[in-house]
Coordinates of C-alpha atoms in Angstrom, one line a residue:
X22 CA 211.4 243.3 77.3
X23 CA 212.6 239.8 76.5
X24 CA 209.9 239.3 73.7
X25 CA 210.7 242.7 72.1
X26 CA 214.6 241.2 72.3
X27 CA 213.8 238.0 70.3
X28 CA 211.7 239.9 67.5
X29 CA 214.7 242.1 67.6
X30 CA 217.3 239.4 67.3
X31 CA 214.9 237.2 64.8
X32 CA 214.6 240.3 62.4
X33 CA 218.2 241.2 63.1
X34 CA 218.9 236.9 62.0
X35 CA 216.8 237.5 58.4
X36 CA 218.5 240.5 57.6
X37 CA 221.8 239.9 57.8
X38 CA 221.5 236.2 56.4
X39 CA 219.5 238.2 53.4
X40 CA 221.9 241.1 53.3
X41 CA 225.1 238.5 53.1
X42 CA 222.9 236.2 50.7
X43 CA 222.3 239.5 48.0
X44 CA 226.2 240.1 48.2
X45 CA 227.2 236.6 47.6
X46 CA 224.8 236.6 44.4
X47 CA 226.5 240.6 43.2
X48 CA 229.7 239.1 43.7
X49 CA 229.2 236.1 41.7
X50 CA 227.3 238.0 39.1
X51 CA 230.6 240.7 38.8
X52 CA 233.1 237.9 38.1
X53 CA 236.0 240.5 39.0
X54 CA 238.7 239.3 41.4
X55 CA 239.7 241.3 44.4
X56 CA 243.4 240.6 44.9
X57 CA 243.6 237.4 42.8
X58 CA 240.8 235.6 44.9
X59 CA 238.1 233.5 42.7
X60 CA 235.3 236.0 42.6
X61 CA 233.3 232.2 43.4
X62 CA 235.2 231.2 46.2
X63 CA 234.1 235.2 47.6
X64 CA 230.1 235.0 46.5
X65 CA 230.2 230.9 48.5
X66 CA 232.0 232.6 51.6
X67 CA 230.0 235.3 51.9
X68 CA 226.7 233.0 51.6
X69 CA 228.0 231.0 54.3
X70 CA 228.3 233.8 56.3
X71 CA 225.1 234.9 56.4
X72 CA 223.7 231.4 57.2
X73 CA 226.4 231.0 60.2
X74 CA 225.6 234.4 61.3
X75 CA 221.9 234.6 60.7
X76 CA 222.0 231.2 62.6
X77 CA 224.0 232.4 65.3
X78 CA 221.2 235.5 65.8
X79 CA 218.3 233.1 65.4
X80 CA 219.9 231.3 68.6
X81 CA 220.5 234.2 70.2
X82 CA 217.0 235.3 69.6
X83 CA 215.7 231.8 70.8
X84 CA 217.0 232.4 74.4
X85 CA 215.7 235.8 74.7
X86 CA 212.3 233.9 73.7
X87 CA 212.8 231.4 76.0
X88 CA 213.6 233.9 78.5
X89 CA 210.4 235.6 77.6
X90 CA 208.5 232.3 77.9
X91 CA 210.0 230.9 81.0
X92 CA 210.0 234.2 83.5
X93 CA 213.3 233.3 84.3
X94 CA 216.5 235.1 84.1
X95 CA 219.2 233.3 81.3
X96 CA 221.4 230.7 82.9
X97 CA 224.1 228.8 81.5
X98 CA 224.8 228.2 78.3
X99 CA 221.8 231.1 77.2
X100 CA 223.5 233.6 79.4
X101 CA 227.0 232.8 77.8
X102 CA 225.3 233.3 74.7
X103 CA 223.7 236.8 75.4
X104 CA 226.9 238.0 76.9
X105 CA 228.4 237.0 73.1
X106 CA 225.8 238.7 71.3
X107 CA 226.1 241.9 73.7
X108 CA 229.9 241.6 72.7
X109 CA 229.0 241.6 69.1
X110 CA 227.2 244.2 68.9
X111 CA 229.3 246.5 69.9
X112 CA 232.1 245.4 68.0
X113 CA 229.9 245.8 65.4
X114 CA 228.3 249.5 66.4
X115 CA 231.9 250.6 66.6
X116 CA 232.6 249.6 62.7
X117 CA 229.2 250.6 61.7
X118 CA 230.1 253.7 63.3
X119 CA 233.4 254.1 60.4
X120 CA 231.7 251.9 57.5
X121 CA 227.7 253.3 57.2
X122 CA 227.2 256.2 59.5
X123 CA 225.5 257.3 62.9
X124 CA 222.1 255.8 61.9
X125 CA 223.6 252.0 62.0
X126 CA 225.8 253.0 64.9
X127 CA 222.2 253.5 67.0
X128 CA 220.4 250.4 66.0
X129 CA 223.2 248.4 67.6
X130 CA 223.6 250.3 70.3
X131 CA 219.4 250.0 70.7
X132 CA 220.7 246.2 70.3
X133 CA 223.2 246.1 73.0
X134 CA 221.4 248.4 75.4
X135 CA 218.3 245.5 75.3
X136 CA 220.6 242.7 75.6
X137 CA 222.3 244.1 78.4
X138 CA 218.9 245.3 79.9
X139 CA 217.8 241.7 79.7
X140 CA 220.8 240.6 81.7
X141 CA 221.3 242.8 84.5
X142 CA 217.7 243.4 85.5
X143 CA 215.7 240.5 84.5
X144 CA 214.7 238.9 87.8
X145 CA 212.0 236.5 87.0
X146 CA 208.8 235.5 89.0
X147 CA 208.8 236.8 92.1
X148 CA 208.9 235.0 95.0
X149 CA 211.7 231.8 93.6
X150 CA 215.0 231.6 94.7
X151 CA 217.0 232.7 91.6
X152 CA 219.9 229.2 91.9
X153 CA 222.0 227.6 94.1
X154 CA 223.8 231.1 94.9
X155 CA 221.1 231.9 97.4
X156 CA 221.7 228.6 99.1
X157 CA 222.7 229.3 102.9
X158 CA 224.0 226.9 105.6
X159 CA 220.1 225.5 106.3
X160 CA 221.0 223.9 102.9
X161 CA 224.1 222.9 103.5
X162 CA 222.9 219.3 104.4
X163 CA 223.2 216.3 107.1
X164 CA 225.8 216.8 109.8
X165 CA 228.8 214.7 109.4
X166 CA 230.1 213.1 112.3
X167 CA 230.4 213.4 116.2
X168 CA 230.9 216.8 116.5
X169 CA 227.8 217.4 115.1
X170 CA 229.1 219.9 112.0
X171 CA 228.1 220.8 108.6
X172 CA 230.4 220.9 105.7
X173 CA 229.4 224.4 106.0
X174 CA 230.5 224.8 109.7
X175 CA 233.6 223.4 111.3
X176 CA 232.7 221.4 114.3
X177 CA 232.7 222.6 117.7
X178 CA 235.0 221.4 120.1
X179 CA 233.6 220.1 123.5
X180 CA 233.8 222.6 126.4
X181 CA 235.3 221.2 130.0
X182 CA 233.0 222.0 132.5

């Protein structure tokens, strides 16, 4: 599932870095002014865009295939990164929903459902601890002084006989 989420995201990068690059050239080409902005200033905005965007989408797509690659489950700054992308895409299925119709609406829902997928059931190679949150009190480390404690466990206090 992670490889068919970083083709995803990698096709997903070159089309909207292409799609924002062919606006940027229509708008230069128009020379009409939206508002009084400089029809330029709109074409080198939107071409920026796409390369920030279709940048951002390439990353994303890099953890997925590192994810892929690995067996393990996104940690970090790759799962922080996910979560963003998961958030983007349904910002943007809710506008594609208004702006282009049903059809767009369902690709980034396919989107977020695979990102999401990715992040709630991915559980790696069997067998490995998945991080320090399984770490229990045999982990805990040396006892610390007299009473024979963890930093887990409070020491014990001795018992009269």
């Amino acid at each position: 599932m992670a490889w068919v989420l970083a083709l995803v995201l990698f096709a997903e990068a070159l089309g909207v870095a292409a799609l924002n690059w062919i606006l940027g050239i229509l708008v230069d080409r128009q020379e009409m002014s939206l508002a009084g902005l400089d029809p330029h200033l709109m074409a080198v905005s939107s071409k920026i865009g796409g390369i920030v965007f279709g940048l951002y989408f390439a990353l994303c797509g890099l953890v997925a295939l590192l994810v892929a690659l690995r067996d393990r489950a996104p940690a970090g700054f790759g799962r922080v990164l996910l979560i963003s992308a998961a958030v983007v895409h349904a910002l943007l299925g809710a506008f594609a929903w208004g702006l282009v119709g049903p059809t767009a609406f369902l690709a980034m829902v396919v989107v977020l459902g695979l990102v999401v997928l990715l992040l709630m059931t991915y559980d790696g190679r069997p067998g490995e601890p998945a991080g320090p949150a399984d770490a229990g009190p045999a982990d805990a480390g040396p006892a610390d002084g007299p009473g024979g404690g963890s930093p887990v466990t409070p020491p014990t206090a001795p018992t009269a006989p």
